[in-house]
Every structure is written in C-alpha cells, then in structure tokens.
Amino acid sequence: MTKSELISGFNTDYVAGPLALFFLVENAVIINIFTTVLFLGFLTSSLVLCIISLTFTTKLTHTSKTDAQVETV
C-alpha cells in the first residue's frame, strides 16, 4: 500500500462521479436547510432551527469523519 492510499483513504476507491455524490450526500442536511430557508423565507423560528440543525450536523459530520479515519488506520 502506498503512502497516498493511506492518506486519502476512500478517495482512492471512487472515481470522479461517485466521489462527488459521496461528498454531496455528506452535506445533504445542510443543503436541505439552506434550500428550505430560501423557499420559505428567513423567519426568526427558522433561524433558531437553522442554528440548531447546523450545530448538530457539524458535530455529526465531525464524528463520522473521525470514526472513518479510525477505521482506516
């Protein structure tokens, strides 16, 4: 196994199309929040929900990335 395979991990297994979809799905919750805010308007209650959702999503994404890094090592 080469050094680049150890560093990039799952990037070596996917080609451009599936890799782009992988990163898009990873951020799907954030994309959905912004789309909802754009179409429904930016209300005060939406702001609170947006902040809570972004905080949870950031923690969830960070946790899943560190778990994936631990599994590859």
PDB file of N, CA and C in Angstrom:
ATOM      1  N   MET A   1       0.848  -1.181   0.000  1.00  0.00           N
ATOM      2  CA  MET A   1       0.000   0.000   0.000  1.00  0.00           C
ATOM      3  C   MET A   1       0.895   1.246   0.000  1.00  0.00           C
ATOM      4  N   THR A   2       0.591   2.170  -0.864  1.00  0.00           N
ATOM      5  CA  THR A   2       1.410   3.375  -0.960  1.00  0.00           C
ATOM      6  C   THR A   2       0.966   4.412   0.057  1.00  0.00           C
ATOM      7  N   LYS A   3       1.801   5.421   0.212  1.00  0.00           N
ATOM      8  CA  LYS A   3       1.512   6.481   1.175  1.00  0.00           C
ATOM      9  C   LYS A   3       0.255   7.261   0.782  1.00  0.00           C
ATOM     10  N   SER A   4       0.041   7.489  -0.509  1.00  0.00           N
ATOM     11  CA  SER A   4      -1.140   8.240  -0.944  1.00  0.00           C
ATOM     12  C   SER A   4      -2.428   7.485  -0.627  1.00  0.00           C
ATOM     13  N   GLU A   5      -2.396   6.150  -0.684  1.00  0.00           N
ATOM     14  CA  GLU A   5      -3.584   5.368  -0.341  1.00  0.00           C
ATOM     15  C   GLU A   5      -3.889   5.461   1.145  1.00  0.00           C
ATOM     16  N   LEU A   6      -2.865   5.524   1.955  1.00  0.00           N
ATOM     17  CA  LEU A   6      -3.079   5.647   3.394  1.00  0.00           C
ATOM     18  C   LEU A   6      -3.629   7.014   3.759  1.00  0.00           C
ATOM     19  N   ILE A   7      -3.198   8.046   3.060  1.00  0.00           N
ATOM     20  CA  ILE A   7      -3.618   9.408   3.383  1.00  0.00           C
ATOM     21  C   ILE A   7      -5.021   9.683   2.871  1.00  0.00           C
ATOM     22  N   SER A   8      -5.314   9.354   1.605  1.00  0.00           N
ATOM     23  CA  SER A   8      -6.616   9.726   1.054  1.00  0.00           C
ATOM     24  C   SER A   8      -7.724   8.759   1.406  1.00  0.00           C
ATOM     25  N   GLY A   9      -7.427   7.546   1.797  1.00  0.00           N
ATOM     26  CA  GLY A   9      -8.457   6.619   2.246  1.00  0.00           C
ATOM     27  C   GLY A   9      -9.435   6.235   1.157  1.00  0.00           C
ATOM     28  N   PHE A  10     -10.725   6.576   1.376  1.00  0.00           N
ATOM     29  CA  PHE A  10     -11.780   6.160   0.447  1.00  0.00           C
ATOM     30  C   PHE A  10     -11.682   6.865  -0.899  1.00  0.00           C
ATOM     31  N   ASN A  11     -10.925   7.958  -1.006  1.00  0.00           N
ATOM     32  CA  ASN A  11     -10.810   8.679  -2.276  1.00  0.00           C
ATOM     33  C   ASN A  11     -10.181   7.813  -3.363  1.00  0.00           C
ATOM     34  N   THR A  12      -9.355   6.870  -2.986  1.00  0.00           N
ATOM     35  CA  THR A  12      -8.697   6.037  -3.992  1.00  0.00           C
ATOM     36  C   THR A  12      -9.641   4.986  -4.573  1.00  0.00           C
ATOM     37  N   ASP A  13     -10.720   4.675  -3.868  1.00  0.00           N
ATOM     38  CA  ASP A  13     -11.646   3.639  -4.330  1.00  0.00           C
ATOM     39  C   ASP A  13     -12.712   4.161  -5.280  1.00  0.00           C
ATOM     40  N   TYR A  14     -12.924   5.455  -5.321  1.00  0.00           N
ATOM     41  CA  TYR A  14     -14.011   6.019  -6.123  1.00  0.00           C
ATOM     42  C   TYR A  14     -13.458   6.881  -7.259  1.00  0.00           C
ATOM     43  N   VAL A  15     -14.192   6.917  -8.351  1.00  0.00           N
ATOM     44  CA  VAL A  15     -13.840   7.770  -9.479  1.00  0.00           C
ATOM     45  C   VAL A  15     -14.560   9.100  -9.286  1.00  0.00           C
ATOM     46  N   ALA A  16     -14.414  10.042 -10.185  1.00  0.00           N
ATOM     47  CA  ALA A  16     -14.934  11.406 -10.017  1.00  0.00           C
ATOM     48  C   ALA A  16     -16.436  11.458  -9.745  1.00  0.00           C
ATOM     49  N   GLY A  17     -17.258  10.742 -10.503  1.00  0.00           N
ATOM     50  CA  GLY A  17     -18.716  10.803 -10.328  1.00  0.00           C
ATOM     51  C   GLY A  17     -19.187  10.311  -8.971  1.00  0.00           C
ATOM     52  N   PRO A  18     -18.877   9.068  -8.615  1.00  0.00           N
ATOM     53  CA  PRO A  18     -19.301   8.569  -7.304  1.00  0.00           C
ATOM     54  C   PRO A  18     -18.687   9.347  -6.142  1.00  0.00           C
ATOM     55  N   LEU A  19     -17.467   9.830  -6.314  1.00  0.00           N
ATOM     56  CA  LEU A  19     -16.835  10.603  -5.248  1.00  0.00           C
ATOM     57  C   LEU A  19     -17.564  11.917  -5.028  1.00  0.00           C
ATOM     58  N   ALA A  20     -17.971  12.583  -6.106  1.00  0.00           N
ATOM     59  CA  ALA A  20     -18.732  13.829  -5.981  1.00  0.00           C
ATOM     60  C   ALA A  20     -20.070  13.570  -5.297  1.00  0.00           C
ATOM     61  N   LEU A  21     -20.742  12.475  -5.642  1.00  0.00           N
ATOM     62  CA  LEU A  21     -22.003  12.127  -4.983  1.00  0.00           C
ATOM     63  C   LEU A  21     -21.797  11.816  -3.506  1.00  0.00           C
ATOM     64  N   PHE A  22     -20.690  11.180  -3.173  1.00  0.00           N
ATOM     65  CA  PHE A  22     -20.387  10.867  -1.774  1.00  0.00           C
ATOM     66  C   PHE A  22     -20.278  12.144  -0.955  1.00  0.00           C
ATOM     67  N   PHE A  23     -19.541  13.141  -1.461  1.00  0.00           N
ATOM     68  CA  PHE A  23     -19.394  14.397  -0.733  1.00  0.00           C
ATOM     69  C   PHE A  23     -20.697  15.195  -0.718  1.00  0.00           C
ATOM     70  N   LEU A  24     -21.507  15.091  -1.767  1.00  0.00           N
ATOM     71  CA  LEU A  24     -22.793  15.785  -1.810  1.00  0.00           C
ATOM     72  C   LEU A  24     -23.753  15.210  -0.775  1.00  0.00           C
ATOM     73  N   VAL A  25     -23.805  13.888  -0.668  1.00  0.00           N
ATOM     74  CA  VAL A  25     -24.681  13.248   0.316  1.00  0.00           C
ATOM     75  C   VAL A  25     -24.212  13.561   1.732  1.00  0.00           C
ATOM     76  N   GLU A  26     -22.910  13.696   1.911  1.00  0.00           N
ATOM     77  CA  GLU A  26     -22.369  14.010   3.229  1.00  0.00           C
ATOM     78  C   GLU A  26     -22.897  15.355   3.734  1.00  0.00           C
ATOM     79  N   ASN A  27     -23.133  16.286   2.830  1.00  0.00           N
ATOM     80  CA  ASN A  27     -23.614  17.613   3.211  1.00  0.00           C
ATOM     81  C   ASN A  27     -25.078  17.832   2.842  1.00  0.00           C
ATOM     82  N   ALA A  28     -25.838  16.770   2.658  1.00  0.00           N
ATOM     83  CA  ALA A  28     -27.231  16.883   2.214  1.00  0.00           C
ATOM     84  C   ALA A  28     -28.108  17.626   3.212  1.00  0.00           C
ATOM     85  N   VAL A  29     -27.875  17.433   4.499  1.00  0.00           N
ATOM     86  CA  VAL A  29     -28.701  18.103   5.509  1.00  0.00           C
ATOM     87  C   VAL A  29     -28.505  19.609   5.437  1.00  0.00           C
ATOM     88  N   ILE A  30     -27.279  20.047   5.294  1.00  0.00           N
ATOM     89  CA  ILE A  30     -27.005  21.485   5.209  1.00  0.00           C
ATOM     90  C   ILE A  30     -27.617  22.065   3.936  1.00  0.00           C
ATOM     91  N   ILE A  31     -27.520  21.348   2.827  1.00  0.00           N
ATOM     92  CA  ILE A  31     -28.120  21.810   1.575  1.00  0.00           C
ATOM     93  C   ILE A  31     -29.633  21.910   1.722  1.00  0.00           C
ATOM     94  N   ASN A  32     -30.258  20.932   2.386  1.00  0.00           N
ATOM     95  CA  ASN A  32     -31.704  20.970   2.608  1.00  0.00           C
ATOM     96  C   ASN A  32     -32.117  22.148   3.483  1.00  0.00           C
ATOM     97  N   ILE A  33     -31.347  22.460   4.499  1.00  0.00           N
ATOM     98  CA  ILE A  33     -31.664  23.595   5.377  1.00  0.00           C
ATOM     99  C   ILE A  33     -31.624  24.894   4.591  1.00  0.00           C
ATOM    100  N   PHE A  34     -30.576  25.103   3.825  1.00  0.00           N
ATOM    101  CA  PHE A  34     -30.462  26.348   3.060  1.00  0.00           C
ATOM    102  C   PHE A  34     -31.549  26.458   1.993  1.00  0.00           C
ATOM    103  N   THR A  35     -31.903  25.339   1.357  1.00  0.00           N
ATOM    104  CA  THR A  35     -32.973  25.362   0.361  1.00  0.00           C
ATOM    105  C   THR A  35     -34.305  25.715   1.006  1.00  0.00           C
ATOM    106  N   THR A  36     -34.577  25.151   2.170  1.00  0.00           N
ATOM    107  CA  THR A  36     -35.819  25.455   2.885  1.00  0.00           C
ATOM    108  C   THR A  36     -35.884  26.917   3.279  1.00  0.00           C
ATOM    109  N   VAL A  37     -34.785  27.452   3.761  1.00  0.00           N
ATOM    110  CA  VAL A  37     -34.751  28.863   4.155  1.00  0.00           C
ATOM    111  C   VAL A  37     -34.963  29.757   2.938  1.00  0.00           C
ATOM    112  N   LEU A  38     -34.394  29.399   1.798  1.00  0.00           N
ATOM    113  CA  LEU A  38     -34.566  30.211   0.594  1.00  0.00           C
ATOM    114  C   LEU A  38     -36.010  30.222   0.109  1.00  0.00           C
ATOM    115  N   PHE A  39     -36.674  29.065   0.134  1.00  0.00           N
ATOM    116  CA  PHE A  39     -38.029  28.991  -0.401  1.00  0.00           C
ATOM    117  C   PHE A  39     -39.100  29.441   0.582  1.00  0.00           C
ATOM    118  N   LEU A  40     -38.905  29.214   1.874  1.00  0.00           N
ATOM    119  CA  LEU A  40     -39.931  29.548   2.858  1.00  0.00           C
ATOM    120  C   LEU A  40     -39.695  30.888   3.544  1.00  0.00           C
ATOM    121  N   GLY A  41     -38.571  31.480   3.323  1.00  0.00           N
ATOM    122  CA  GLY A  41     -38.292  32.759   3.957  1.00  0.00           C
ATOM    123  C   GLY A  41     -37.458  32.578   5.209  1.00  0.00           C
ATOM    124  N   PHE A  42     -36.908  33.682   5.666  1.00  0.00           N
ATOM    125  CA  PHE A  42     -35.992  33.635   6.798  1.00  0.00           C
ATOM    126  C   PHE A  42     -36.686  34.215   8.023  1.00  0.00           C
ATOM    127  N   LEU A  43     -37.437  33.379   8.725  1.00  0.00           N
ATOM    128  CA  LEU A  43     -38.150  33.807   9.916  1.00  0.00           C
ATOM    129  C   LEU A  43     -37.284  33.595  11.152  1.00  0.00           C
ATOM    130  N   THR A  44     -37.693  34.194  12.257  1.00  0.00           N
ATOM    131  CA  THR A  44     -36.932  34.046  13.497  1.00  0.00           C
ATOM    132  C   THR A  44     -36.899  32.589  13.940  1.00  0.00           C
ATOM    133  N   SER A  45     -38.032  31.906  13.843  1.00  0.00           N
ATOM    134  CA  SER A  45     -38.055  30.495  14.236  1.00  0.00           C
ATOM    135  C   SER A  45     -37.169  29.658  13.307  1.00  0.00           C
ATOM    136  N   SER A  46     -37.118  30.036  12.044  1.00  0.00           N
ATOM    137  CA  SER A  46     -36.255  29.324  11.104  1.00  0.00           C
ATOM    138  C   SER A  46     -34.790  29.524  11.463  1.00  0.00           C
ATOM    139  N   LEU A  47     -34.470  30.712  11.948  1.00  0.00           N
ATOM    140  CA  LEU A  47     -33.089  30.997  12.336  1.00  0.00           C
ATOM    141  C   LEU A  47     -32.659  30.089  13.478  1.00  0.00           C
ATOM    142  N   VAL A  48     -33.512  29.949  14.473  1.00  0.00           N
ATOM    143  CA  VAL A  48     -33.188  29.089  15.611  1.00  0.00           C
ATOM    144  C   VAL A  48     -33.042  27.640  15.154  1.00  0.00           C
ATOM    145  N   LEU A  49     -33.981  27.164  14.346  1.00  0.00           N
ATOM    146  CA  LEU A  49     -33.899  25.792  13.847  1.00  0.00           C
ATOM    147  C   LEU A  49     -32.667  25.582  12.972  1.00  0.00           C
ATOM    148  N   CYS A  50     -32.332  26.588  12.190  1.00  0.00           N
ATOM    149  CA  CYS A  50     -31.161  26.501  11.315  1.00  0.00           C
ATOM    150  C   CYS A  50     -29.880  26.386  12.138  1.00  0.00           C
ATOM    151  N   ILE A  51     -29.770  27.196  13.175  1.00  0.00           N
ATOM    152  CA  ILE A  51     -28.572  27.161  14.025  1.00  0.00           C
ATOM    153  C   ILE A  51     -28.465  25.819  14.743  1.00  0.00           C
ATOM    154  N   ILE A  52     -29.584  25.336  15.281  1.00  0.00           N
ATOM    155  CA  ILE A  52     -29.573  24.042  15.969  1.00  0.00           C
ATOM    156  C   ILE A  52     -29.206  22.923  14.995  1.00  0.00           C
ATOM    157  N   SER A  53     -29.792  22.943  13.819  1.00  0.00           N
ATOM    158  CA  SER A  53     -29.522  21.899  12.830  1.00  0.00           C
ATOM    159  C   SER A  53     -28.072  21.935  12.360  1.00  0.00           C
ATOM    160  N   LEU A  54     -27.558  23.132  12.109  1.00  0.00           N
ATOM    161  CA  LEU A  54     -26.166  23.240  11.671  1.00  0.00           C
ATOM    162  C   LEU A  54     -25.205  22.772  12.752  1.00  0.00           C
ATOM    163  N   THR A  55     -25.506  23.101  14.009  1.00  0.00           N
ATOM    164  CA  THR A  55     -24.656  22.657  15.107  1.00  0.00           C
ATOM    165  C   THR A  55     -24.654  21.137  15.197  1.00  0.00           C
ATOM    166  N   PHE A  56     -25.845  20.538  15.137  1.00  0.00           N
ATOM    167  CA  PHE A  56     -25.946  19.083  15.202  1.00  0.00           C
ATOM    168  C   PHE A  56     -25.270  18.428  14.005  1.00  0.00           C
ATOM    169  N   THR A  57     -25.481  18.996  12.824  1.00  0.00           N
ATOM    170  CA  THR A  57     -24.897  18.433  11.608  1.00  0.00           C
ATOM    171  C   THR A  57     -23.378  18.505  11.649  1.00  0.00           C
ATOM    172  N   THR A  58     -22.854  19.623  12.127  1.00  0.00           N
ATOM    173  CA  THR A  58     -21.401  19.773  12.220  1.00  0.00           C
ATOM    174  C   THR A  58     -20.821  18.740  13.170  1.00  0.00           C
ATOM    175  N   LYS A  59     -21.468  18.549  14.317  1.00  0.00           N
ATOM    176  CA  LYS A  59     -20.985  17.550  15.269  1.00  0.00           C
ATOM    177  C   LYS A  59     -21.094  16.150  14.684  1.00  0.00           C
ATOM    178  N   LEU A  60     -22.201  15.868  14.007  1.00  0.00           N
ATOM    179  CA  LEU A  60     -22.418  14.548  13.424  1.00  0.00           C
ATOM    180  C   LEU A  60     -21.406  14.262  12.316  1.00  0.00           C
ATOM    181  N   THR A  61     -21.168  15.250  11.461  1.00  0.00           N
ATOM    182  CA  THR A  61     -20.210  15.078  10.371  1.00  0.00           C
ATOM    183  C   THR A  61     -18.802  14.902  10.917  1.00  0.00           C
ATOM    184  N   HIS A  62     -18.456  15.708  11.918  1.00  0.00           N
ATOM    185  CA  HIS A  62     -17.121  15.614  12.510  1.00  0.00           C
ATOM    186  C   HIS A  62     -16.928  14.240  13.152  1.00  0.00           C
ATOM    187  N   THR A  63     -17.948  13.744  13.841  1.00  0.00           N
ATOM    188  CA  THR A  63     -17.861  12.435  14.482  1.00  0.00           C
ATOM    189  C   THR A  63     -17.719  11.328  13.451  1.00  0.00           C
ATOM    190  N   SER A  64     -18.505  11.382  12.372  1.00  0.00           N
ATOM    191  CA  SER A  64     -18.428  10.327  11.367  1.00  0.00           C
ATOM    192  C   SER A  64     -17.090  10.347  10.642  1.00  0.00           C
ATOM    193  N   LYS A  65     -16.522  11.530  10.431  1.00  0.00           N
ATOM    194  CA  LYS A  65     -15.218  11.593   9.764  1.00  0.00           C
ATOM    195  C   LYS A  65     -14.137  11.008  10.658  1.00  0.00           C
ATOM    196  N   THR A  66     -14.168  11.314  11.963  1.00  0.00           N
ATOM    197  CA  THR A  66     -13.140  10.775  12.840  1.00  0.00           C
ATOM    198  C   THR A  66     -13.302   9.273  13.002  1.00  0.00           C
ATOM    199  N   ASP A  67     -14.542   8.765  13.018  1.00  0.00           N
ATOM    200  CA  ASP A  67     -14.752   7.324  13.085  1.00  0.00           C
ATOM    201  C   ASP A  67     -14.218   6.644  11.835  1.00  0.00           C
ATOM    202  N   ALA A  68     -14.443   7.254  10.677  1.00  0.00           N
ATOM    203  CA  ALA A  68     -13.957   6.686   9.420  1.00  0.00           C
ATOM    204  C   ALA A  68     -12.435   6.685   9.386  1.00  0.00           C
ATOM    205  N   GLN A  69     -11.821   7.730   9.926  1.00  0.00           N
ATOM    206  CA  GLN A  69     -10.368   7.791   9.946  1.00  0.00           C
ATOM    207  C   GLN A  69      -9.803   6.730  10.880  1.00  0.00           C
ATOM    208  N   VAL A  70     -10.470   6.491  12.002  1.00  0.00           N
ATOM    209  CA  VAL A  70     -10.002   5.478  12.941  1.00  0.00           C
ATOM    210  C   VAL A  70     -10.105   4.091  12.319  1.00  0.00           C
ATOM    211  N   GLU A  71     -11.183   3.828  11.570  1.00  0.00           N
ATOM    212  CA  GLU A  71     -11.365   2.518  10.957  1.00  0.00           C
ATOM    213  C   GLU A  71     -10.334   2.246   9.873  1.00  0.00           C
ATOM    214  N   THR A  72      -9.916   3.277   9.135  1.00  0.00           N
ATOM    215  CA  THR A  72      -8.950   3.055   8.061  1.00  0.00           C
ATOM    216  C   THR A  72      -7.552   2.825   8.602  1.00  0.00           C
ATOM    217  N   VAL A  73      -7.281   3.287   9.806  1.00  0.00           N
ATOM    218  CA  VAL A  73      -5.949   3.113  10.389  1.00  0.00           C
ATOM    219  C   VAL A  73      -5.857   1.762  10.959  1.00  0.00           C
TER     220      VAL A  73
END
